[in-house]
CSV table of C-alpha atoms in Angstrom, one decimal:
chain,number,residue,atom,x,y,z
A,1,UNK,CA,-0.3,-0.1,0.0
A,2,UNK,CA,1.6,3.7,-1.1
A,3,UNK,CA,1.3,6.0,1.5
A,4,UNK,CA,0.5,9.7,0.9
A,5,UNK,CA,2.9,11.4,2.5
A,6,UNK,CA,1.7,14.5,1.8
A,7,UNK,CA,-2.1,13.7,3.2
A,8,UNK,CA,-2.2,10.5,5.1
A,9,UNK,CA,-2.8,10.1,8.8
A,10,UNK,CA,1.1,9.2,10.3
A,11,UNK,CA,1.0,7.2,13.2
A,12,UNK,CA,4.5,5.4,14.9
A,13,UNK,CA,3.1,2.0,13.1
A,14,UNK,CA,3.4,3.4,9.6
A,15,UNK,CA,6.0,1.9,7.3
A,16,UNK,CA,8.7,3.8,5.8
A,17,UNK,CA,8.7,3.1,2.4
A,18,UNK,CA,10.8,3.7,-0.6
A,19,UNK,CA,8.9,6.5,-1.5
A,20,UNK,CA,9.2,8.1,1.8
A,21,UNK,CA,9.4,12.0,1.3
A,22,UNK,CA,10.2,14.7,4.3
A,23,UNK,CA,7.1,16.1,3.7
A,24,UNK,CA,5.0,19.3,5.9
A,25,UNK,CA,3.0,16.3,7.0
A,26,UNK,CA,5.8,14.4,8.4
A,27,UNK,CA,7.6,17.4,9.9
A,28,UNK,CA,4.2,18.1,11.8
A,29,UNK,CA,3.9,14.6,12.7
A,30,UNK,CA,7.9,14.7,14.2
A,31,UNK,CA,7.2,18.1,16.0
A,32,UNK,CA,4.3,16.1,17.8
A,33,UNK,CA,6.3,13.2,18.7
A,34,UNK,CA,9.7,14.9,19.0
A,35,UNK,CA,9.1,17.9,20.6
A,36,UNK,CA,9.5,21.8,19.1
A,37,UNK,CA,13.0,21.2,18.8
A,38,UNK,CA,12.4,18.7,16.3
A,39,UNK,CA,14.7,19.5,12.7
A,40,UNK,CA,15.4,17.4,10.1
A,41,UNK,CA,19.1,17.4,8.9
A,42,UNK,CA,21.2,15.5,6.3
A,43,UNK,CA,22.6,12.5,8.1
A,44,UNK,CA,19.4,12.1,9.7
A,45,UNK,CA,17.7,12.0,6.4
A,46,UNK,CA,19.9,9.6,5.1
A,47,UNK,CA,19.4,6.9,8.0
A,48,UNK,CA,15.5,7.5,7.1
A,49,UNK,CA,16.1,6.4,3.7
A,50,UNK,CA,18.8,4.1,4.2
A,51,UNK,CA,16.6,1.0,3.1
A,52,UNK,CA,16.7,-0.6,6.6
A,53,UNK,CA,12.9,-1.8,7.7
A,54,UNK,CA,11.4,0.7,9.8
A,55,UNK,CA,8.1,2.6,10.9
A,56,UNK,CA,7.7,6.3,11.8
A,57,UNK,CA,8.1,5.1,15.7
A,58,UNK,CA,12.0,3.9,14.9
A,59,UNK,CA,12.5,7.2,13.4
A,60,UNK,CA,11.1,9.4,16.5
A,61,UNK,CA,13.0,6.8,18.6
A,62,UNK,CA,16.3,7.5,17.0
A,63,UNK,CA,15.8,11.3,16.7
A,64,UNK,CA,15.3,11.2,20.3
A,65,UNK,CA,18.6,8.9,21.0
A,66,UNK,CA,20.3,11.4,19.0
A,67,UNK,CA,19.0,14.5,20.7
A,68,UNK,CA,19.4,13.3,24.2
A,69,UNK,CA,20.8,15.6,26.5
């Protein structure tokens, strides 16, 4: 099933597929999950698209791991 990354309701169980895009919809989801300091950077975007199976919970958890203080 193809996800419309611009309009679909995103949840932690949403699978990151080969058509993943860093859209405003994804950014809103990530801000809700990670807080207002969430930002995409090149290294993190490359990790998201590295072809390893993951869902948005994995993406959230990885961002939090990278930015924990």
